GROMACS .gro file of C-alpha atoms in nm:
model
  177
    1UNK     CA    1  -7.573  -0.705  -1.977
    2UNK     CA    2  -7.341  -0.946  -1.790
    3UNK     CA    3  -7.470  -1.113  -1.476
    4UNK     CA    4  -7.298  -1.341  -1.226
    5UNK     CA    5  -7.401  -1.645  -1.433
    6UNK     CA    6  -7.326  -1.478  -1.769
    7UNK     CA    7  -6.969  -1.365  -1.818
    8UNK     CA    8  -6.890  -1.074  -2.049
    9UNK     CA    9  -6.761  -1.129  -2.405
   10UNK     CA   10  -6.452  -0.935  -2.321
   11UNK     CA   11  -6.378  -1.166  -2.024
   12UNK     CA   12  -6.427  -1.488  -2.218
   13UNK     CA   13  -6.235  -1.365  -2.521
   14UNK     CA   14  -5.938  -1.284  -2.299
   15UNK     CA   15  -5.957  -1.642  -2.161
   16UNK     CA   16  -5.978  -1.797  -2.508
   17UNK     CA   17  -5.682  -1.585  -2.617
   18UNK     CA   18  -5.469  -1.761  -2.350
   19UNK     CA   19  -5.500  -2.100  -2.520
   20UNK     CA   20  -5.214  -2.263  -2.703
   21UNK     CA   21  -5.235  -2.229  -3.084
   22UNK     CA   22  -5.402  -2.566  -3.150
   23UNK     CA   23  -5.663  -2.531  -2.879
   24UNK     CA   24  -5.724  -2.171  -2.982
   25UNK     CA   25  -5.782  -2.267  -3.346
   26UNK     CA   26  -6.000  -2.570  -3.271
   27UNK     CA   27  -6.220  -2.390  -3.020
   28UNK     CA   28  -6.266  -2.066  -3.215
   29UNK     CA   29  -6.345  -2.254  -3.536
   30UNK     CA   30  -6.615  -2.466  -3.365
   31UNK     CA   31  -6.759  -2.170  -3.166
   32UNK     CA   32  -6.780  -1.968  -3.485
   33UNK     CA   33  -6.953  -2.258  -3.664
   34UNK     CA   34  -7.201  -2.296  -3.378
   35UNK     CA   35  -7.292  -1.928  -3.379
   36UNK     CA   36  -7.309  -1.913  -3.762
   37UNK     CA   37  -7.541  -2.217  -3.773
   38UNK     CA   38  -7.781  -2.060  -3.519
   39UNK     CA   39  -7.772  -1.720  -3.687
   40UNK     CA   40  -7.828  -1.876  -4.031
   41UNK     CA   41  -8.120  -2.095  -3.911
   42UNK     CA   42  -8.244  -1.956  -3.581
   43UNK     CA   43  -8.551  -2.179  -3.570
   44UNK     CA   44  -8.357  -2.503  -3.626
   45UNK     CA   45  -8.354  -2.699  -3.293
   46UNK     CA   46  -8.050  -2.913  -3.383
   47UNK     CA   47  -7.830  -2.598  -3.382
   48UNK     CA   48  -7.949  -2.499  -3.032
   49UNK     CA   49  -7.815  -2.788  -2.831
   50UNK     CA   50  -7.469  -2.931  -2.777
   51UNK     CA   51  -7.408  -3.253  -2.586
   52UNK     CA   52  -7.105  -3.233  -2.360
   53UNK     CA   53  -7.035  -3.599  -2.429
   54UNK     CA   54  -7.009  -3.543  -2.806
   55UNK     CA   55  -6.674  -3.597  -2.976
   56UNK     CA   56  -6.674  -3.242  -3.123
   57UNK     CA   57  -6.736  -3.089  -2.783
   58UNK     CA   58  -6.470  -3.294  -2.598
   59UNK     CA   59  -6.204  -3.250  -2.871
   60UNK     CA   60  -6.261  -2.888  -2.951
   61UNK     CA   61  -6.432  -2.699  -2.669
   62UNK     CA   62  -6.369  -2.893  -2.347
   63UNK     CA   63  -5.995  -2.864  -2.397
   64UNK     CA   64  -5.994  -2.485  -2.442
   65UNK     CA   65  -5.996  -2.224  -2.165
   66UNK     CA   66  -6.300  -2.004  -2.188
   67UNK     CA   67  -6.488  -2.196  -2.462
   68UNK     CA   68  -6.783  -2.307  -2.247
   69UNK     CA   69  -6.789  -1.967  -2.072
   70UNK     CA   70  -6.807  -1.806  -2.417
   71UNK     CA   71  -7.123  -2.007  -2.492
   72UNK     CA   72  -7.272  -1.897  -2.158
   73UNK     CA   73  -7.180  -1.536  -2.240
   74UNK     CA   74  -7.386  -1.547  -2.557
   75UNK     CA   75  -7.688  -1.711  -2.397
   76UNK     CA   76  -7.639  -2.085  -2.368
   77UNK     CA   77  -7.720  -2.267  -2.047
   78UNK     CA   78  -7.660  -2.617  -1.913
   79UNK     CA   79  -7.932  -2.874  -1.868
   80UNK     CA   80  -7.907  -3.226  -1.732
   81UNK     CA   81  -7.650  -3.390  -1.510
   82UNK     CA   82  -7.326  -3.587  -1.546
   83UNK     CA   83  -7.284  -3.758  -1.884
   84UNK     CA   84  -7.621  -3.631  -2.013
   85UNK     CA   85  -7.538  -3.261  -1.966
   86UNK     CA   86  -7.634  -3.055  -2.269
   87UNK     CA   87  -7.570  -2.690  -2.348
   88UNK     CA   88  -7.895  -2.538  -2.476
   89UNK     CA   89  -7.974  -2.207  -2.640
   90UNK     CA   90  -8.333  -2.112  -2.543
   91UNK     CA   91  -8.577  -1.992  -2.814
   92UNK     CA   92  -8.583  -1.653  -2.647
   93UNK     CA   93  -8.206  -1.607  -2.688
   94UNK     CA   94  -8.083  -1.267  -2.802
   95UNK     CA   95  -7.969  -1.313  -3.163
   96UNK     CA   96  -7.797  -0.973  -3.151
   97UNK     CA   97  -7.584  -1.107  -2.865
   98UNK     CA   98  -7.495  -1.410  -3.077
   99UNK     CA   99  -7.398  -1.172  -3.359
  100UNK     CA  100  -7.177  -0.971  -3.125
  101UNK     CA  101  -7.022  -1.302  -3.006
  102UNK     CA  102  -6.951  -1.400  -3.369
  103UNK     CA  103  -6.796  -1.058  -3.429
  104UNK     CA  104  -6.592  -1.086  -3.111
  105UNK     CA  105  -6.457  -1.425  -3.229
  106UNK     CA  106  -6.364  -1.278  -3.568
  107UNK     CA  107  -6.182  -0.993  -3.399
  108UNK     CA  108  -6.007  -1.229  -3.160
  109UNK     CA  109  -5.889  -1.453  -3.446
  110UNK     CA  110  -5.762  -1.147  -3.637
  111UNK     CA  111  -5.586  -1.016  -3.328
  112UNK     CA  112  -5.426  -1.356  -3.266
  113UNK     CA  113  -5.317  -1.382  -3.633
  114UNK     CA  114  -5.160  -1.035  -3.615
  115UNK     CA  115  -4.982  -1.120  -3.289
  116UNK     CA  116  -4.859  -1.454  -3.435
  117UNK     CA  117  -4.738  -1.276  -3.749
  118UNK     CA  118  -4.549  -1.020  -3.538
  119UNK     CA  119  -4.396  -1.297  -3.326
  120UNK     CA  120  -4.287  -1.478  -3.645
  121UNK     CA  121  -4.142  -1.150  -3.780
  122UNK     CA  122  -3.942  -1.093  -3.461
  123UNK     CA  123  -3.826  -1.457  -3.461
  124UNK     CA  124  -3.726  -1.430  -3.825
  125UNK     CA  125  -3.526  -1.113  -3.746
  126UNK     CA  126  -3.350  -1.290  -3.456
  127UNK     CA  127  -3.279  -1.590  -3.676
  128UNK     CA  128  -3.141  -1.367  -3.951
  129UNK     CA  129  -2.916  -1.188  -3.698
  130UNK     CA  130  -2.790  -1.524  -3.566
  131UNK     CA  131  -2.724  -1.636  -3.923
  132UNK     CA  132  -2.530  -1.316  -3.995
  133UNK     CA  133  -2.325  -1.371  -3.676
  134UNK     CA  134  -2.255  -1.734  -3.770
  135UNK     CA  135  -2.143  -1.625  -4.117
  136UNK     CA  136  -1.914  -1.361  -3.965
  137UNK     CA  137  -1.763  -1.616  -3.724
  138UNK     CA  138  -1.727  -1.868  -4.010
  139UNK     CA  139  -1.549  -1.605  -4.221
  140UNK     CA  140  -1.318  -1.528  -3.928
  141UNK     CA  141  -1.245  -1.895  -3.875
  142UNK     CA  142  -1.185  -1.946  -4.248
  143UNK     CA  143  -0.948  -1.648  -4.252
  144UNK     CA  144  -0.757  -1.781  -3.950
  145UNK     CA  145  -0.740  -2.130  -4.102
  146UNK     CA  146  -0.623  -1.991  -4.436
  147UNK     CA  147  -0.365  -1.771  -4.258
  148UNK     CA  148  -0.236  -2.070  -4.062
  149UNK     CA  149  -0.213  -2.277  -4.381
  150UNK     CA  150  -0.030  -1.997  -4.560
  151UNK     CA  151   0.217  -1.963  -4.269
  152UNK     CA  152   0.275  -2.340  -4.276
  153UNK     CA  153   0.318  -2.330  -4.655
  154UNK     CA  154   0.571  -2.044  -4.624
  155UNK     CA  155   0.758  -2.234  -4.348
  156UNK     CA  156   0.778  -2.545  -4.566
  157UNK     CA  157   0.892  -2.340  -4.870
  158UNK     CA  158   1.160  -2.173  -4.657
  159UNK     CA  159   1.272  -2.518  -4.535
  160UNK     CA  160   1.285  -2.645  -4.894
  161UNK     CA  161   1.485  -2.338  -4.997
  162UNK     CA  162   1.730  -2.394  -4.709
  163UNK     CA  163   1.768  -2.757  -4.815
  164UNK     CA  164   1.828  -2.651  -5.177
  165UNK     CA  165   2.084  -2.390  -5.067
  166UNK     CA  166   2.260  -2.652  -4.855
  167UNK     CA  167   2.260  -2.893  -5.149
  168UNK     CA  168   2.403  -2.626  -5.381
  169UNK     CA  169   2.676  -2.543  -5.123
  170UNK     CA  170   2.761  -2.907  -5.085
  171UNK     CA  171   2.798  -2.953  -5.458
  172UNK     CA  172   3.003  -2.633  -5.498
  173UNK     CA  173   3.369  -2.733  -5.539
  174UNK     CA  174   3.478  -2.392  -5.414
  175UNK     CA  175   3.295  -2.443  -5.090
  176UNK     CA  176   3.528  -2.619  -4.850
  177UNK     CA  177   3.417  -2.711  -4.499
   0.00000   0.00000   0.00000
């Protein structure tokens, strides 16, 4: 049950979903790993604490909207102050809640992948349409250019023919000017 200090999984997942692709991937991968480690070895103390000053935390969770709130939603709490703050999962933590959190992350990643795939499909369709339009315009331009060249060729041939006819008339002894 969500309390004022414990946000709901739905709420934190919607926050995580708002992250840019890189932050989304980094945060969901680490959150999943954290939950998997605890679920695989629930009695192992090293999997039940995360130092905020750690490189993994600062590069993967601190940068992402909703990542710390997600940990709170599945039972983690903060201990210490300033640089020594640590997120801790108490021994009495609800492992079922951690499992639901892990499932929620899986669903969120699948949902994001589907949305990304759909966005790529739409972008590919738009790109294909632009390419078709560019080909059509290129064909029109080629046809205009070829038509203009043919007209110029015909004009030159007509000029050559006129010059030949004039030359023949000039050489014709019966033609007197």
